[in-house]
Amino acid sequence: MDHADPPTNDDEYTRFFASEPAPAHLASVAAQVEAFVAHQRVVGRRTVLVTSGGTTVPLEANTVRFLDNFSAGTRGATSAEHFLEAGYAVLFLHRQYSLRPFSRHYTHTKDSIFGVLEATAEGQVQVNAEHAAFAHAVLTKHHAAMARKALLQIEFTTVVEYLYLLQAVATRMAESLGANAIYYLAAAVSDFYLPRTRLAEHKIQSAGAKGLDVRLDPVPKFLVPLVRDWAADGFVVSFKLETDPALLDSKSRAALARYGHQLVIANQLSTRKRVVYLVGHGGDAVHDRAENAARADSAPFRALQLPADLEAQGVDIESLMVPELVRMHDAWIATAATAKAADGEVSE
Ligand code: 9Z3
């Protein structure tokens, strides 16, 4: 994503959705999201959409093979827990089978649940003494989030599913919650895909083949419609991943200049669990996209680093990130009220 990218126009997204099939569970997800956000609105709870995990790019319609990426969903699942802790409701849009809030402590681990449980002489199974207090805390927090109706989890697999669901979720959140919503886009979304029109229907055959050439198309830049239309008035946080640290600053500013949203969290693949960079005006961003975009070059660039002693204690960097975002969101909401009042004055 940089200045050299061709501009995204409305037609690109219209064409994309017109030619790619919608996921089968779209209507039921939309209904669940509507009920969820209506509840948060009634109880006056701020809500965050956390996207998490990697999208796939199928090479066949009846998919045997697909392209994937490294993301395990650690950032998203961990952040979701901290947002819940901070009193937010969380809509967790995640890759199927990737890490999820709370359960992440017991899945995808080297020795799995077997390191935590013990079989008793009486034929029962219980959490062993070493893990009991922690397991109790995790279970209690999970059950409390569910009882408060503060956590809704939605699955995607392919990049096409992700984009349909992102639109469906974001538009419903924006409509109900306005500035009270954060869009925290931590999912690792493919920049390329194979359009339905060029997708083989059945498993690509290898017999007699000398190799396989696949030409992928660019995925339309979803931050354009998201910032402008889908997530209107909300606080939008995008993530920028690079492997070359020299690119982080310029690519993050390029994203701010292009989309005019509030914050980019930049990270490097190898150090992403120890250091992130907050790039943007955050809660002090203005509520005018063009003005924000114009201020991209002067946006603060701040490193947030997890101290080594905390890392050694198993503290995660998201425990530092989320409180920062909550503070920025406070400021964003305060200025949203002022911006609305000013708008009202102008239009009267
Ligand atoms: C991130 O940068 C996330 O922090 C990670 C988290 C994917 C690195 P894990 O799931 O990793 O904890 O293993 N996410 C966004 C990456 C991305 O695809 N950004 C796009 C881009 O950089 C635009 S939104 O162009």
mmCIF file of C-alpha atoms and ligand atoms in Angstrom:
data_model
loop_
_atom_site.group_PDB
_atom_site.id
_atom_site.type_symbol
_atom_site.label_atom_id
_atom_site.label_comp_id
_atom_site.label_asym_id
_atom_site.label_seq_id
_atom_site.Cartn_x
_atom_site.Cartn_y
_atom_site.Cartn_z
ATOM 1 C CA MET A 1 0.000 0.000 0.000
ATOM 2 C CA ASP A 2 1.761 3.143 -1.071
ATOM 3 C CA HIS A 3 1.277 6.261 -3.173
ATOM 4 C CA ALA A 4 2.210 4.367 -6.318
ATOM 5 C CA ASP A 5 -0.806 2.013 -6.057
ATOM 6 C CA PRO A 6 -3.508 2.662 -8.640
ATOM 7 C CA PRO A 7 -6.454 4.514 -7.082
ATOM 8 C CA THR A 8 -9.364 2.402 -5.868
ATOM 9 C CA ASN A 9 -12.716 3.573 -7.118
ATOM 10 C CA ASP A 10 -16.231 2.577 -6.198
ATOM 11 C CA ASP A 11 -16.558 0.415 -9.299
ATOM 12 C CA GLU A 12 -13.781 -1.843 -8.114
ATOM 13 C CA TYR A 13 -15.728 -2.944 -5.057
ATOM 14 C CA THR A 14 -19.048 -3.112 -6.852
ATOM 15 C CA ARG A 15 -17.441 -5.379 -9.457
ATOM 16 C CA PHE A 16 -15.690 -7.453 -6.817
ATOM 17 C CA PHE A 17 -18.880 -8.205 -4.894
ATOM 18 C CA ALA A 18 -20.849 -8.716 -8.109
ATOM 19 C CA SER A 19 -18.445 -11.367 -9.389
ATOM 20 C CA GLU A 20 -17.489 -13.188 -6.168
ATOM 21 C CA PRO A 21 -20.067 -15.408 -4.413
ATOM 22 C CA ALA A 22 -21.221 -14.360 -0.943
ATOM 23 C CA PRO A 23 -20.539 -16.779 1.945
ATOM 24 C CA ALA A 24 -23.436 -19.083 2.796
ATOM 25 C CA HIS A 25 -23.618 -17.817 6.399
ATOM 26 C CA LEU A 26 -23.768 -14.099 5.473
ATOM 27 C CA ALA A 27 -27.451 -13.579 6.265
ATOM 28 C CA SER A 28 -27.282 -15.407 9.584
ATOM 29 C CA VAL A 29 -24.144 -13.498 10.587
ATOM 30 C CA ALA A 30 -25.828 -10.209 9.699
ATOM 31 C CA ALA A 31 -28.795 -11.096 11.921
ATOM 32 C CA GLN A 32 -26.526 -12.061 14.832
ATOM 33 C CA VAL A 33 -24.508 -8.852 14.474
ATOM 34 C CA GLU A 34 -27.652 -6.721 14.393
ATOM 35 C CA ALA A 35 -28.888 -8.267 17.635
ATOM 36 C CA PHE A 36 -25.434 -7.964 19.220
ATOM 37 C CA VAL A 37 -24.884 -4.287 18.396
ATOM 38 C CA ALA A 38 -28.463 -3.400 19.315
ATOM 39 C CA HIS A 39 -27.778 -4.887 22.754
ATOM 40 C CA GLN A 40 -24.513 -2.920 23.162
ATOM 41 C CA ARG A 41 -26.316 0.245 22.209
ATOM 42 C CA VAL A 42 -29.055 -0.356 24.775
ATOM 43 C CA VAL A 43 -26.567 -1.038 27.579
ATOM 44 C CA GLY A 44 -24.350 1.852 26.414
ATOM 45 C CA ARG A 45 -21.244 -0.288 25.897
ATOM 46 C CA ARG A 46 -18.477 0.677 23.526
ATOM 47 C CA THR A 47 -17.738 -2.009 20.967
ATOM 48 C CA VAL A 48 -14.648 -3.071 19.072
ATOM 49 C CA LEU A 49 -14.447 -5.132 15.916
ATOM 50 C CA VAL A 50 -11.271 -7.197 16.155
ATOM 51 C CA THR A 51 -10.274 -8.981 12.952
ATOM 52 C CA SER A 52 -7.797 -11.774 13.416
ATOM 53 C CA GLY A 53 -5.828 -14.477 11.616
ATOM 54 C CA GLY A 54 -4.938 -14.951 7.965
ATOM 55 C CA THR A 55 -7.185 -15.211 4.918
ATOM 56 C CA THR A 56 -6.796 -18.023 2.388
ATOM 57 C CA VAL A 57 -6.774 -17.765 -1.405
ATOM 58 C CA PRO A 58 -8.316 -20.916 -2.921
ATOM 59 C CA LEU A 59 -6.885 -22.234 -6.173
ATOM 60 C CA GLU A 60 -9.959 -24.388 -6.901
ATOM 61 C CA ALA A 61 -13.705 -23.807 -6.315
ATOM 62 C CA ASN A 62 -13.965 -27.271 -4.730
ATOM 63 C CA THR A 63 -10.922 -26.355 -2.722
ATOM 64 C CA VAL A 64 -8.113 -28.826 -2.255
ATOM 65 C CA ARG A 65 -5.281 -26.310 -2.499
ATOM 66 C CA PHE A 66 -5.038 -22.743 -1.279
ATOM 67 C CA LEU A 67 -2.470 -20.055 -0.461
ATOM 68 C CA ASP A 68 -2.227 -19.024 3.172
ATOM 69 C CA ASN A 69 -0.048 -16.889 5.449
ATOM 70 C CA PHE A 70 1.750 -17.131 8.779
ATOM 71 C CA SER A 71 -0.790 -15.409 11.045
ATOM 72 C CA ALA A 72 -1.883 -17.463 14.045
ATOM 73 C CA GLY A 73 -4.277 -14.855 15.417
ATOM 74 C CA THR A 74 -2.270 -14.158 18.568
ATOM 75 C CA ARG A 75 -2.532 -10.372 18.201
ATOM 76 C CA GLY A 76 -6.282 -10.445 17.654
ATOM 77 C CA ALA A 77 -7.189 -13.029 20.305
ATOM 78 C CA THR A 78 -4.991 -11.405 22.963
ATOM 79 C CA SER A 79 -6.232 -7.896 22.155
ATOM 80 C CA ALA A 80 -9.838 -9.121 22.368
ATOM 81 C CA GLU A 81 -9.243 -10.272 25.955
ATOM 82 C CA HIS A 82 -7.790 -6.887 26.915
ATOM 83 C CA PHE A 83 -10.652 -4.986 25.302
ATOM 84 C CA LEU A 84 -13.138 -7.098 27.254
ATOM 85 C CA GLU A 85 -11.144 -6.366 30.409
ATOM 86 C CA ALA A 86 -11.446 -2.638 29.580
ATOM 87 C CA GLY A 87 -15.253 -2.944 29.450
ATOM 88 C CA TYR A 88 -15.705 -3.134 25.669
ATOM 89 C CA ALA A 89 -17.917 -5.558 23.795
ATOM 90 C CA VAL A 90 -15.917 -7.487 21.204
ATOM 91 C CA LEU A 91 -16.987 -8.664 17.789
ATOM 92 C CA PHE A 92 -14.263 -11.147 16.945
ATOM 93 C CA LEU A 93 -14.042 -11.799 13.191
ATOM 94 C CA HIS A 94 -11.481 -14.548 12.901
ATOM 95 C CA ARG A 95 -10.026 -17.212 10.681
ATOM 96 C CA GLN A 96 -11.579 -20.586 11.378
ATOM 97 C CA TYR A 97 -9.345 -22.651 13.721
ATOM 98 C CA SER A 98 -7.042 -19.728 14.534
ATOM 99 C CA LEU A 99 -6.482 -18.562 18.119
ATOM 100 C CA ARG A 100 -9.532 -17.285 19.986
ATOM 101 C CA PRO A 101 -9.862 -15.206 23.149
ATOM 102 C CA PHE A 102 -9.566 -17.293 26.348
ATOM 103 C CA SER A 103 -9.464 -20.701 24.663
ATOM 104 C CA ARG A 104 -6.092 -19.649 23.151
ATOM 105 C CA HIS A 105 -4.468 -20.504 26.493
ATOM 106 C CA TYR A 106 -5.333 -24.163 25.950
ATOM 107 C CA THR A 107 -5.196 -24.675 22.189
ATOM 108 C CA HIS A 108 -2.268 -24.522 19.781
ATOM 109 C CA THR A 109 0.128 -25.147 22.690
ATOM 110 C CA LYS A 110 2.936 -27.661 22.549
ATOM 111 C CA ASP A 111 1.626 -30.020 25.198
ATOM 112 C CA SER A 112 -2.038 -29.015 24.767
ATOM 113 C CA ILE A 113 -4.678 -29.571 27.409
ATOM 114 C CA PHE A 114 -2.856 -32.734 28.603
ATOM 115 C CA GLY A 115 -0.293 -30.608 30.452
ATOM 116 C CA VAL A 116 -3.106 -28.974 32.417
ATOM 117 C CA LEU A 117 -5.406 -31.866 33.323
ATOM 118 C CA GLU A 118 -4.887 -34.859 35.563
ATOM 119 C CA ALA A 119 -6.839 -38.074 35.968
ATOM 120 C CA THR A 120 -7.691 -38.825 39.612
ATOM 121 C CA ALA A 121 -7.789 -42.239 41.287
ATOM 122 C CA GLU A 122 -11.583 -41.762 41.645
ATOM 123 C CA GLY A 123 -12.071 -41.728 37.871
ATOM 124 C CA GLN A 124 -12.444 -37.943 37.620
ATOM 125 C CA VAL A 125 -10.530 -35.429 35.518
ATOM 126 C CA GLN A 126 -9.397 -32.153 37.086
ATOM 127 C CA VAL A 127 -7.049 -29.241 36.466
ATOM 128 C CA ASN A 128 -3.718 -29.935 38.139
ATOM 129 C CA ALA A 129 -2.493 -27.777 41.027
ATOM 130 C CA GLU A 130 0.041 -25.871 38.940
ATOM 131 C CA HIS A 131 -2.583 -24.565 36.504
ATOM 132 C CA ALA A 132 -5.708 -24.378 38.667
ATOM 133 C CA ALA A 133 -5.654 -20.684 39.617
ATOM 134 C CA PHE A 134 -4.928 -19.519 36.075
ATOM 135 C CA ALA A 135 -7.504 -21.853 34.504
ATOM 136 C CA HIS A 136 -10.083 -20.650 37.024
ATOM 137 C CA ALA A 137 -9.388 -17.020 36.121
ATOM 138 C CA VAL A 138 -9.565 -17.675 32.371
ATOM 139 C CA LEU A 139 -12.776 -19.681 32.638
ATOM 140 C CA THR A 140 -14.388 -17.075 34.874
ATOM 141 C CA LYS A 141 -13.543 -14.236 32.460
ATOM 142 C CA HIS A 142 -14.827 -16.187 29.483
ATOM 143 C CA HIS A 143 -18.107 -17.074 31.175
ATOM 144 C CA ALA A 144 -18.559 -13.494 32.386
ATOM 145 C CA ALA A 145 -18.058 -12.123 28.838
ATOM 146 C CA MET A 146 -20.627 -14.580 27.472
ATOM 147 C CA ALA A 147 -23.108 -13.905 30.295
ATOM 148 C CA ARG A 148 -22.846 -10.146 29.664
ATOM 149 C CA LYS A 149 -23.411 -10.810 25.934
ATOM 150 C CA ALA A 150 -20.156 -8.921 25.316
ATOM 151 C CA LEU A 151 -18.443 -11.361 22.948
ATOM 152 C CA LEU A 152 -19.566 -12.521 19.508
ATOM 153 C CA GLN A 153 -17.261 -14.682 17.388
ATOM 154 C CA ILE A 154 -17.601 -14.973 13.620
ATOM 155 C CA GLU A 155 -15.512 -17.168 11.336
ATOM 156 C CA PHE A 156 -14.015 -16.630 7.901
ATOM 157 C CA THR A 157 -11.652 -18.699 5.783
ATOM 158 C CA THR A 158 -11.103 -17.126 2.357
ATOM 159 C CA VAL A 159 -10.258 -13.515 1.547
ATOM 160 C CA VAL A 160 -13.596 -13.190 -0.285
ATOM 161 C CA GLU A 161 -15.526 -14.372 2.783
ATOM 162 C CA TYR A 162 -13.519 -11.988 4.939
ATOM 163 C CA LEU A 163 -14.408 -8.959 2.813
ATOM 164 C CA TYR A 164 -18.124 -9.808 2.657
ATOM 165 C CA LEU A 165 -18.244 -10.320 6.404
ATOM 166 C CA LEU A 166 -16.188 -7.194 7.126
ATOM 167 C CA GLN A 167 -18.649 -5.102 5.156
ATOM 168 C CA ALA A 168 -21.670 -6.721 6.808
ATOM 169 C CA VAL A 169 -20.282 -6.334 10.329
ATOM 170 C CA ALA A 170 -18.805 -2.847 9.949
ATOM 171 C CA THR A 171 -21.886 -1.284 8.370
ATOM 172 C CA ARG A 172 -24.130 -2.627 11.122
ATOM 173 C CA MET A 173 -21.773 -1.485 13.864
ATOM 174 C CA ALA A 174 -21.443 1.971 12.327
ATOM 175 C CA GLU A 175 -25.181 2.382 12.011
ATOM 176 C CA SER A 176 -25.860 1.502 15.636
ATOM 177 C CA LEU A 177 -22.760 2.758 17.405
ATOM 178 C CA GLY A 178 -21.135 5.583 15.402
ATOM 179 C CA ALA A 179 -18.099 6.994 17.217
ATOM 180 C CA ASN A 180 -18.484 4.434 20.025
ATOM 181 C CA ALA A 181 -17.041 1.755 17.747
ATOM 182 C CA ILE A 182 -13.394 0.850 17.175
ATOM 183 C CA TYR A 183 -12.376 -1.092 14.063
ATOM 184 C CA TYR A 184 -9.143 -2.912 14.942
ATOM 185 C CA LEU A 185 -8.002 -4.629 11.765
ATOM 186 C CA ALA A 186 -5.324 -7.077 12.859
ATOM 187 C CA ALA A 187 -6.168 -9.855 10.386
ATOM 188 C CA ALA A 188 -3.464 -10.629 7.827
ATOM 189 C CA VAL A 189 -5.443 -10.116 4.623
ATOM 190 C CA SER A 190 -4.124 -11.328 1.292
ATOM 191 C CA ASP A 191 -3.290 -8.591 -1.197
ATOM 192 C CA PHE A 192 -3.927 -11.002 -4.098
ATOM 193 C CA TYR A 193 -6.651 -13.443 -5.070
ATOM 194 C CA LEU A 194 -7.804 -15.635 -7.924
ATOM 195 C CA PRO A 195 -11.140 -14.344 -9.302
ATOM 196 C CA ARG A 196 -14.057 -16.771 -9.531
ATOM 197 C CA THR A 197 -14.074 -16.452 -13.312
ATOM 198 C CA ARG A 198 -10.582 -17.977 -13.547
ATOM 199 C CA LEU A 199 -10.923 -20.511 -10.730
ATOM 200 C CA ALA A 200 -10.776 -24.208 -11.711
ATOM 201 C CA GLU A 201 -14.015 -25.921 -10.659
ATOM 202 C CA HIS A 202 -12.355 -29.165 -9.564
ATOM 203 C CA LYS A 203 -8.990 -30.279 -8.257
ATOM 204 C CA ILE A 204 -6.241 -29.206 -10.664
ATOM 205 C CA GLN A 205 -4.772 -32.354 -12.200
ATOM 206 C CA SER A 206 -1.051 -32.978 -12.140
ATOM 207 C CA ALA A 207 -0.881 -35.807 -14.715
ATOM 208 C CA GLY A 208 1.321 -34.675 -17.601
ATOM 209 C CA ALA A 209 1.679 -31.147 -16.206
ATOM 210 C CA LYS A 210 5.091 -29.488 -16.431
ATOM 211 C CA GLY A 211 4.228 -27.096 -13.647
ATOM 212 C CA LEU A 212 1.474 -24.752 -12.556
ATOM 213 C CA ASP A 213 1.295 -21.084 -13.473
ATOM 214 C CA VAL A 214 -1.124 -19.045 -11.386
ATOM 215 C CA ARG A 215 -1.735 -15.377 -11.995
ATOM 216 C CA LEU A 216 -3.405 -13.579 -9.117
ATOM 217 C CA ASP A 217 -5.255 -10.266 -9.278
ATOM 218 C CA PRO A 218 -4.878 -7.515 -6.670
ATOM 219 C CA VAL A 219 -7.591 -7.481 -3.999
ATOM 220 C CA PRO A 220 -9.342 -4.075 -4.054
ATOM 221 C CA LYS A 221 -8.112 -1.886 -1.187
ATOM 222 C CA PHE A 222 -10.874 -2.468 1.334
ATOM 223 C CA LEU A 223 -9.749 0.376 3.611
ATOM 224 C CA VAL A 224 -11.095 2.849 1.042
ATOM 225 C CA PRO A 225 -14.792 1.892 1.386
ATOM 226 C CA LEU A 226 -14.329 0.886 5.037
ATOM 227 C CA VAL A 227 -13.039 4.283 6.190
ATOM 228 C CA ARG A 228 -15.309 6.291 3.917
ATOM 229 C CA ASP A 229 -18.595 4.366 4.098
ATOM 230 C CA TRP A 230 -18.753 1.152 6.122
ATOM 231 C CA ALA A 231 -17.234 2.387 9.388
ATOM 232 C CA ALA A 232 -18.360 5.990 9.185
ATOM 233 C CA ASP A 233 -17.652 8.012 12.401
ATOM 234 C CA GLY A 234 -15.810 5.076 14.009
ATOM 235 C CA PHE A 235 -12.216 4.962 15.227
ATOM 236 C CA VAL A 236 -10.281 2.989 12.624
ATOM 237 C CA VAL A 237 -6.996 1.254 13.441
ATOM 238 C CA SER A 238 -5.256 -0.547 10.600
ATOM 239 C CA PHE A 239 -2.129 -2.668 10.916
ATOM 240 C CA LYS A 240 0.903 -2.525 8.687
ATOM 241 C CA LEU A 241 3.185 -5.517 8.541
ATOM 242 C CA GLU A 242 6.636 -5.399 6.981
ATOM 243 C CA THR A 243 9.724 -7.558 7.158
ATOM 244 C CA ASP A 244 12.043 -4.634 6.288
ATOM 245 C CA PRO A 245 12.038 -2.189 9.237
ATOM 246 C CA ALA A 246 13.164 0.660 6.969
ATOM 247 C CA LEU A 247 9.726 0.652 5.321
ATOM 248 C CA LEU A 248 7.541 0.871 8.428
ATOM 249 C CA ASP A 249 7.457 4.646 8.784
ATOM 250 C CA SER A 250 6.930 5.546 5.116
ATOM 251 C CA LYS A 251 4.373 2.780 4.433
ATOM 252 C CA SER A 252 2.353 3.688 7.525
ATOM 253 C CA ARG A 253 2.246 7.364 6.549
ATOM 254 C CA ALA A 254 1.316 6.386 3.004
ATOM 255 C CA ALA A 255 -1.668 4.460 4.398
ATOM 256 C CA LEU A 256 -2.733 7.455 6.517
ATOM 257 C CA ALA A 257 -2.361 9.772 3.528
ATOM 258 C CA ARG A 258 -4.408 7.454 1.367
ATOM 259 C CA TYR A 259 -7.276 6.562 3.689
ATOM 260 C CA GLY A 260 -7.396 9.505 6.133
ATOM 261 C CA HIS A 261 -8.153 7.215 9.079
ATOM 262 C CA GLN A 262 -6.968 7.598 12.651
ATOM 263 C CA LEU A 263 -4.135 5.185 13.421
ATOM 264 C CA VAL A 264 -1.771 2.672 11.855
ATOM 265 C CA ILE A 265 -0.089 0.135 14.100
ATOM 266 C CA ALA A 266 3.087 -0.884 12.344
ATOM 267 C CA ASN A 267 4.976 -4.036 13.186
ATOM 268 C CA GLN A 268 7.799 -6.129 11.912
ATOM 269 C CA LEU A 269 7.313 -9.854 11.463
ATOM 270 C CA SER A 270 10.259 -10.928 13.632
ATOM 271 C CA THR A 271 9.681 -8.497 16.536
ATOM 272 C CA ARG A 272 5.879 -8.160 16.492
ATOM 273 C CA LYS A 273 5.437 -9.603 19.985
ATOM 274 C CA ARG A 274 7.966 -7.161 21.549
ATOM 275 C CA VAL A 275 7.536 -3.857 19.742
ATOM 276 C CA VAL A 276 4.872 -2.038 17.748
ATOM 277 C CA TYR A 277 4.804 1.524 16.393
ATOM 278 C CA LEU A 278 1.777 3.762 16.734
ATOM 279 C CA VAL A 279 1.602 6.035 13.707
ATOM 280 C CA GLY A 280 -1.050 8.710 13.442
ATOM 281 C CA HIS A 281 -2.933 11.365 15.350
ATOM 282 C CA GLY A 282 -5.071 8.720 17.065
ATOM 283 C CA GLY A 283 -7.801 10.277 19.191
ATOM 284 C CA ASP A 284 -6.552 13.718 18.176
ATOM 285 C CA ALA A 285 -7.259 13.003 14.527
ATOM 286 C CA VAL A 286 -9.833 15.322 13.053
ATOM 287 C CA HIS A 287 -13.197 14.005 11.896
ATOM 288 C CA ASP A 288 -12.520 15.046 8.333
ATOM 289 C CA ARG A 289 -10.807 12.361 6.239
ATOM 290 C CA ALA A 290 -9.213 14.711 3.726
ATOM 291 C CA GLU A 291 -7.759 16.857 6.488
ATOM 292 C CA ASN A 292 -6.368 13.790 8.265
ATOM 293 C CA ALA A 293 -4.844 12.545 5.040
ATOM 294 C CA ALA A 294 -3.197 15.912 4.488
ATOM 295 C CA ARG A 295 -1.630 15.754 7.980
ATOM 296 C CA ALA A 296 -0.102 12.291 7.465
ATOM 297 C CA ASP A 297 3.468 13.578 7.155
ATOM 298 C CA SER A 298 3.318 15.310 10.529
ATOM 299 C CA ALA A 299 1.631 12.389 12.328
ATOM 300 C CA PRO A 300 3.502 11.195 15.445
ATOM 301 C CA PHE A 301 5.450 7.912 15.183
ATOM 302 C CA ARG A 302 5.847 6.280 18.569
ATOM 303 C CA ALA A 303 7.390 2.958 19.550
ATOM 304 C CA LEU A 304 5.644 0.879 22.190
ATOM 305 C CA GLN A 305 8.061 -1.674 23.556
ATOM 306 C CA LEU A 306 7.454 -4.526 25.971
ATOM 307 C CA PRO A 307 10.166 -4.349 28.655
ATOM 308 C CA ALA A 308 12.289 -7.521 28.805
ATOM 309 C CA ASP A 309 11.373 -8.257 32.446
ATOM 310 C CA LEU A 310 7.657 -8.157 31.641
ATOM 311 C CA GLU A 311 8.204 -10.344 28.584
ATOM 312 C CA ALA A 312 10.011 -12.867 30.779
ATOM 313 C CA GLN A 313 6.971 -12.917 33.103
ATOM 314 C CA GLY A 314 4.735 -13.812 30.174
ATOM 315 C CA VAL A 315 3.088 -10.383 29.892
ATOM 316 C CA ASP A 316 1.867 -9.685 26.367
ATOM 317 C CA ILE A 317 2.424 -6.446 24.449
ATOM 318 C CA GLU A 318 -1.330 -6.133 23.831
ATOM 319 C CA SER A 319 -1.696 -5.329 27.545
ATOM 320 C CA LEU A 320 0.183 -2.083 26.743
ATOM 321 C CA MET A 321 -1.467 -1.449 23.375
ATOM 322 C CA VAL A 322 -5.118 -1.722 24.360
ATOM 323 C CA PRO A 323 -5.086 0.877 27.193
ATOM 324 C CA GLU A 324 -3.411 3.326 24.773
ATOM 325 C CA LEU A 325 -6.196 2.734 22.274
ATOM 326 C CA VAL A 326 -8.875 3.140 24.910
ATOM 327 C CA ARG A 327 -7.394 6.554 25.824
ATOM 328 C CA MET A 328 -7.335 7.553 22.154
ATOM 329 C CA HIS A 329 -10.914 6.365 21.736
ATOM 330 C CA ASP A 330 -11.982 8.519 24.732
ATOM 331 C CA ALA A 331 -10.561 11.568 22.957
ATOM 332 C CA TRP A 332 -12.144 10.532 19.648
ATOM 333 C CA ILE A 333 -15.590 10.228 21.220
ATOM 334 C CA ALA A 334 -15.215 13.593 22.974
ATOM 335 C CA THR A 335 -14.349 15.350 19.707
ATOM 336 C CA ALA A 336 -17.074 13.471 17.797
ATOM 337 C CA ALA A 337 -19.670 15.177 19.949
ATOM 338 C CA THR A 338 -18.096 18.571 19.183
ATOM 339 C CA ALA A 339 -17.814 17.782 15.463
ATOM 340 C CA LYS A 340 -21.514 16.817 15.373
ATOM 341 C CA ALA A 341 -22.528 19.976 17.174
ATOM 342 C CA ALA A 342 -20.453 22.071 14.728
ATOM 343 C CA ASP A 343 -22.013 20.241 11.786
ATOM 344 C CA GLY A 344 -25.456 20.943 13.193
ATOM 345 C CA GLU A 345 -24.628 24.646 13.491
ATOM 346 C CA VAL A 346 -23.416 24.777 9.911
ATOM 347 C CA SER A 347 -26.447 22.993 8.471
ATOM 348 C CA GLU A 348 -28.992 25.072 10.395
HETATM 349 C C1 9Z3 B 1 -0.744 -7.372 11.570
HETATM 350 O O1 9Z3 B 1 0.164 -6.654 11.247
HETATM 351 C C2 9Z3 B 1 -0.733 -8.223 12.837
HETATM 352 O O2 9Z3 B 1 -0.098 -7.556 13.878
HETATM 353 C C3 9Z3 B 1 -0.051 -9.606 12.606
HETATM 354 C C4 9Z3 B 1 -0.208 -10.425 13.895
HETATM 355 C C5 9Z3 B 1 -0.750 -10.333 11.458
HETATM 356 C C6 9Z3 B 1 1.436 -9.418 12.297
HETATM 357 P P1 9Z3 B 1 -0.298 -12.935 14.627
HETATM 358 O O3 9Z3 B 1 -1.670 -13.179 14.086
HETATM 359 O O4 9Z3 B 1 0.349 -11.711 13.767
HETATM 360 O O5 9Z3 B 1 -0.311 -12.511 16.067
HETATM 361 O O6 9Z3 B 1 0.614 -14.121 14.367
HETATM 362 N N1 9Z3 B 1 -1.885 -7.471 10.797
HETATM 363 C C7 9Z3 B 1 -2.140 -6.766 9.575
HETATM 364 C C8 9Z3 B 1 -1.327 -7.230 8.427
HETATM 365 C C9 9Z3 B 1 -1.887 -6.773 7.107
HETATM 366 O O7 9Z3 B 1 -2.262 -7.600 6.337
HETATM 367 N N2 9Z3 B 1 -1.978 -5.475 6.837
HETATM 368 C C10 9Z3 B 1 -2.291 -4.995 5.508
HETATM 369 C C11 9Z3 B 1 -1.027 -4.406 4.948
HETATM 370 O O8 9Z3 B 1 -0.010 -4.346 5.670
HETATM 371 C C12 9Z3 B 1 -3.359 -3.922 5.483
HETATM 372 S S1 9Z3 B 1 -4.600 -3.925 6.641
HETATM 373 O O9 9Z3 B 1 -1.024 -4.008 3.784
#
